[in-house]
Coordinates of C-alpha atoms in Angstrom, one line a residue:
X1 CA -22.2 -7.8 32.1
X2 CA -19.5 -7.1 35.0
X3 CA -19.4 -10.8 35.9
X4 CA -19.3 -12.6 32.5
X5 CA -18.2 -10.2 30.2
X6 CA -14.5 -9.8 31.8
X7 CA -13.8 -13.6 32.0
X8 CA -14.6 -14.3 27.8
X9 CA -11.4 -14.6 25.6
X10 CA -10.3 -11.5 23.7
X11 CA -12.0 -12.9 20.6
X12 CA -15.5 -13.3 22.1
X13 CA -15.7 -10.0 23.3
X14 CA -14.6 -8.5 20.3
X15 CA -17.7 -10.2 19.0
X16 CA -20.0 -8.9 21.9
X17 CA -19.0 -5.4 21.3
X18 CA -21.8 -6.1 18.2
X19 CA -24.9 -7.0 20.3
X20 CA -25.9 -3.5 21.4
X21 CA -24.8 -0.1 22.1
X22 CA -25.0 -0.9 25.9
X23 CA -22.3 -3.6 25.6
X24 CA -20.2 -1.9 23.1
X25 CA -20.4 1.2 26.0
X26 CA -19.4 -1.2 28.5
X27 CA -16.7 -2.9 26.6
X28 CA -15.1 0.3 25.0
X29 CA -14.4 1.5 29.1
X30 CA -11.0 1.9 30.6
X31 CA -12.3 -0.1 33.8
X32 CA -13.6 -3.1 31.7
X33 CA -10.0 -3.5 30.0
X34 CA -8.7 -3.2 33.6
X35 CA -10.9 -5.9 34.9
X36 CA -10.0 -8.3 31.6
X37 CA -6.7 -7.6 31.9
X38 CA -6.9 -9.6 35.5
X39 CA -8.9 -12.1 34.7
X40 CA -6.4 -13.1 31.6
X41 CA -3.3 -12.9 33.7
X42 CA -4.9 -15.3 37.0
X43 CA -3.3 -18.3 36.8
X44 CA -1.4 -17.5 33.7
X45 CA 2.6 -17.7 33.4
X46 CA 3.6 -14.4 32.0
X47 CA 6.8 -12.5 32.5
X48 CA 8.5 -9.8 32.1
X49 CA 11.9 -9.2 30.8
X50 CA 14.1 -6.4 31.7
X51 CA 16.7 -5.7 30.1
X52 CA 19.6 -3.3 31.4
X53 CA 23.2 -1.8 30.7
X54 CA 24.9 -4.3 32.7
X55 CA 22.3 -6.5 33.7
X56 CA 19.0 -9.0 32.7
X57 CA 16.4 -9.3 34.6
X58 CA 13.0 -11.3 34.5
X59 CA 9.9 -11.0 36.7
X60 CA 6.6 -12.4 37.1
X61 CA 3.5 -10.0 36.7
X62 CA -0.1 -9.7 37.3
X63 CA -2.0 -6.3 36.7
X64 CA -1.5 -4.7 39.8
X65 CA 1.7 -5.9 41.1
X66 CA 5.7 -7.1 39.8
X67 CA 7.0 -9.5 42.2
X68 CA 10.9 -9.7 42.6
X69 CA 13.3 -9.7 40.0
X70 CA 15.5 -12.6 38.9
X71 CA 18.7 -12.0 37.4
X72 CA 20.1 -14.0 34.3
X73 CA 22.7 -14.1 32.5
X74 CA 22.6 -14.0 28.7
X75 CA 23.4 -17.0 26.6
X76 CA 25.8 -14.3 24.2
X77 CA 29.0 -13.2 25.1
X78 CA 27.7 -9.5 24.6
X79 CA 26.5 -6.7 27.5
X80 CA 23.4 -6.6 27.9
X81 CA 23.1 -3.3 26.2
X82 CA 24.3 -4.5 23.1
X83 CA 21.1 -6.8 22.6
X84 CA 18.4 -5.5 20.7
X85 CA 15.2 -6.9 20.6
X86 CA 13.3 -7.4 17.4
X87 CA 10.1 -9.3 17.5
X88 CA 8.7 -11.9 20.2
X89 CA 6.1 -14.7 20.2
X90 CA 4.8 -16.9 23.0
X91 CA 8.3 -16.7 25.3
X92 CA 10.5 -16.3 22.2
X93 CA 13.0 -13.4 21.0
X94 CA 14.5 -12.5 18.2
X95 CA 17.7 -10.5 18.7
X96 CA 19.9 -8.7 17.1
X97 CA 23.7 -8.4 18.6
X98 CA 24.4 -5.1 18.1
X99 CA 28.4 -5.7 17.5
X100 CA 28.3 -8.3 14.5
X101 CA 24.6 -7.8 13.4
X102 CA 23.7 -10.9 14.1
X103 CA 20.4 -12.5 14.5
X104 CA 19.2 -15.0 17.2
X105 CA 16.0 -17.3 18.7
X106 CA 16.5 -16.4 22.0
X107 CA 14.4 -18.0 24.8
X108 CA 15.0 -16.1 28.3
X109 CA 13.2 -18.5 30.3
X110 CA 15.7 -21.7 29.7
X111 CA 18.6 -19.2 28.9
X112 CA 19.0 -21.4 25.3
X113 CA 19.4 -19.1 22.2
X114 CA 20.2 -20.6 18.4
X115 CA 22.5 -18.0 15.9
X116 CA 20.6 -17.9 12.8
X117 CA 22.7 -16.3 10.5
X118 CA 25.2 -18.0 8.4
X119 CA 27.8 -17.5 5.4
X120 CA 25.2 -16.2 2.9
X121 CA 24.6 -13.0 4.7
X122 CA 21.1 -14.3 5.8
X123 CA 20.1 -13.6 9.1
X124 CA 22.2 -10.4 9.4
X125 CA 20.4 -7.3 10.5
X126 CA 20.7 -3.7 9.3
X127 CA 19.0 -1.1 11.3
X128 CA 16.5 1.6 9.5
X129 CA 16.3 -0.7 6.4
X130 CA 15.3 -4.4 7.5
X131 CA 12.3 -5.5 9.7
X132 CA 11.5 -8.9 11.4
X133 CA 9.0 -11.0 13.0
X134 CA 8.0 -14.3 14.2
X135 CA 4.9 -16.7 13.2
X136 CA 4.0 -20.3 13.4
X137 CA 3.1 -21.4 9.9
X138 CA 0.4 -24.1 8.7
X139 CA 2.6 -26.5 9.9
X140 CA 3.0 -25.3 13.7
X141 CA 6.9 -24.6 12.1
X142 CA 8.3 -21.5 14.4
X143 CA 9.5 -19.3 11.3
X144 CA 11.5 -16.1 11.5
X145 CA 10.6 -13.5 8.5
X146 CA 13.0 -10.6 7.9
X147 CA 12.3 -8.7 5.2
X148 CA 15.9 -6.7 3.7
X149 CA 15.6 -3.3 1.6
X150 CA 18.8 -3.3 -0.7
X151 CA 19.7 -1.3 -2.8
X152 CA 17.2 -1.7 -6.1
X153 CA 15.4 -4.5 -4.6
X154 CA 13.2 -6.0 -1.0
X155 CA 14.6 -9.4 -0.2
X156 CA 12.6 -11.3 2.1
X157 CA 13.6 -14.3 3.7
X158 CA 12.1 -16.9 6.2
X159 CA 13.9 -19.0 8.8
X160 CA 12.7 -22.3 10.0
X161 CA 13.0 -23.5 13.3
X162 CA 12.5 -26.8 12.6
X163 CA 14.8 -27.5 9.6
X164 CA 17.0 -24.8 10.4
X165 CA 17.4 -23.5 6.6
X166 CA 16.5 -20.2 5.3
X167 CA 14.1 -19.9 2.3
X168 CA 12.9 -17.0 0.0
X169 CA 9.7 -15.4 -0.5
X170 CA 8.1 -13.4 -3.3
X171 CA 7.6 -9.7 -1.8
X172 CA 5.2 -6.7 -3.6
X173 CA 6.6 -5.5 -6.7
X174 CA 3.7 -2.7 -6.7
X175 CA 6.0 0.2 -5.7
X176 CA 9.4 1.7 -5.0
X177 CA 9.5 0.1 -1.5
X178 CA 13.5 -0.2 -1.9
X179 CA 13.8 3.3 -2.2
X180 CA 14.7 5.3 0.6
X181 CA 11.4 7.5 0.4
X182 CA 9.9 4.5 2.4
X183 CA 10.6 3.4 5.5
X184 CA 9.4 0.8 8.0
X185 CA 7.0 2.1 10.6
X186 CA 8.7 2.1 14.5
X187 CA 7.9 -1.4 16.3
X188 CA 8.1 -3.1 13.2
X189 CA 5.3 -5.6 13.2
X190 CA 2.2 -7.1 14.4
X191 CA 0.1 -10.1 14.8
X192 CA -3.2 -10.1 14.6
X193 CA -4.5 -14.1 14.7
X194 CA -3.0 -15.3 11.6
X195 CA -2.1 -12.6 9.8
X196 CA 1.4 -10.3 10.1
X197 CA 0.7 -6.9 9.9
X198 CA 3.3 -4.5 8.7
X199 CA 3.4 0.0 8.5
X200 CA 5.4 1.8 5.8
X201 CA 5.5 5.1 5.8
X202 CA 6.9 7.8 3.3
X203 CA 9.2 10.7 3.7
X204 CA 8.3 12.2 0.9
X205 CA 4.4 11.9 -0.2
X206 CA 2.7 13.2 2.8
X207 CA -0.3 10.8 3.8
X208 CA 1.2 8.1 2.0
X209 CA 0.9 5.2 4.4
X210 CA 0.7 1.5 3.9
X211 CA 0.2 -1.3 5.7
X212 CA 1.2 -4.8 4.2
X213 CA -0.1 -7.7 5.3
X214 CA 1.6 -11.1 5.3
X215 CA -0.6 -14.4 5.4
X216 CA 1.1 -17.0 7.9
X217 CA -0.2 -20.0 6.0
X218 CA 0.2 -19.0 2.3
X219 CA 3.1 -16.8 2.7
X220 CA 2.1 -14.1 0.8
X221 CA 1.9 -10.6 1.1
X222 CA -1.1 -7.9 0.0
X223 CA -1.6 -4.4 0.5
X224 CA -4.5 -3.1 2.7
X225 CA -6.1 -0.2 3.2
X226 CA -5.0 2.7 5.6
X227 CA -8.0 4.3 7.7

């Protein structure tokens, strides 16, 4: 159990926390997510980006230890404090340049970035009412969805990577989601395998929380319940 357990992908042991209450003890412990947290990051590339008022850094990482910093310099003729992060996946960024709104693909580790918005008012971002994240599609296309609450309506758009065009996409029409008695949940959004997870959350209705879920490969969105 101490020997195999912590080496098995994230997904297997998920799976093991179902053979018995002895494993499910074992896996639930703050020392085996310790020990599976170092055996994921050995040999592994992963970095971490720091991100300052004057200044970018990035840094290697392991469990225990942050070796030296590197400085970089951003590709964006902004500070550094003027860059706001919006979603990530696998070494890419999406940024939002907090003078013209503006949203980017930024990857830090080859200092290359690509402006996505354009003279349609896509790929603009507007704090408190629009969210965004990144997923690979059923055709291994890097995709950028940002979903817009206007006025009446919830506009959601995808950008592709590859053809460098943004499309639209059919959002809930359930409930009042453009009103301003929902908002978006902090952080955003999360991945979970293939499926993008959103929270909404009311200022009005107490308890009445929502998560929506997006489906990478169909593109469509579904409610789900709230525990």
């Amino acid at each position: 159990m101490s020997e195999i357990l912590p080496r098995l992908p994230a997904k297997c042991v998920d799976r093991a926390k179902k053979v018995c209450k002895e494993w499910l003890s074992c896996i639930s412990s703050k020392e085996f997510v310790m020990m599976h947290c170092r055996h994921m990051c050995k040999g592994s590339r992963q970095k971490i980006l720091s991100i300052g008022q004057e200044s970018c850094f990035i840094s290697s990482t392991g469990v225990d230890l942050v070796d030296e910093k590197t400085m970089i310099t951003l590709p964006f003729h902004v500070r550094p404090s003027d860059v706001w992060i919006l979603s990530s996946l696998n070494g890419l960024l999406c940024v939002c340049l907090r003078n013209t709104f503006e949203m980017l693909i930024w990857n830090p580790l080859i200092r290359s970035s690509i402006n996505i918005s354009d003279s349609k008012s896509y790929g603009f971002f507007k704090i408190y009412s629009d969210v965004v994240g990144l997923y690979i599609d059923s055709s291994n296309d890097y995709r950028v969805l940002h979903i817009k609450r206007g006025r009446f309506t919830v506009d959601v758009m995808a950008y592709s990577r590859r053809s460098s065009h943004w499309k639209r996409i059919p959002f809930l029409q359930k409930r009042h989601y453009h009103t301003n008695g929902y908002v978006w949940s902090g952080g955003g959004g999360l991945f979970v395998r293939m499926v993008y997870i959103l929270m909404y959350s009311s200022f009005w209705l107490v308890g009445d929380i929502v998560i929506i879920r997006f489906d990478v490969n169909t593109e469509t969105f579904s409610e789900i319940g709230f525990p």
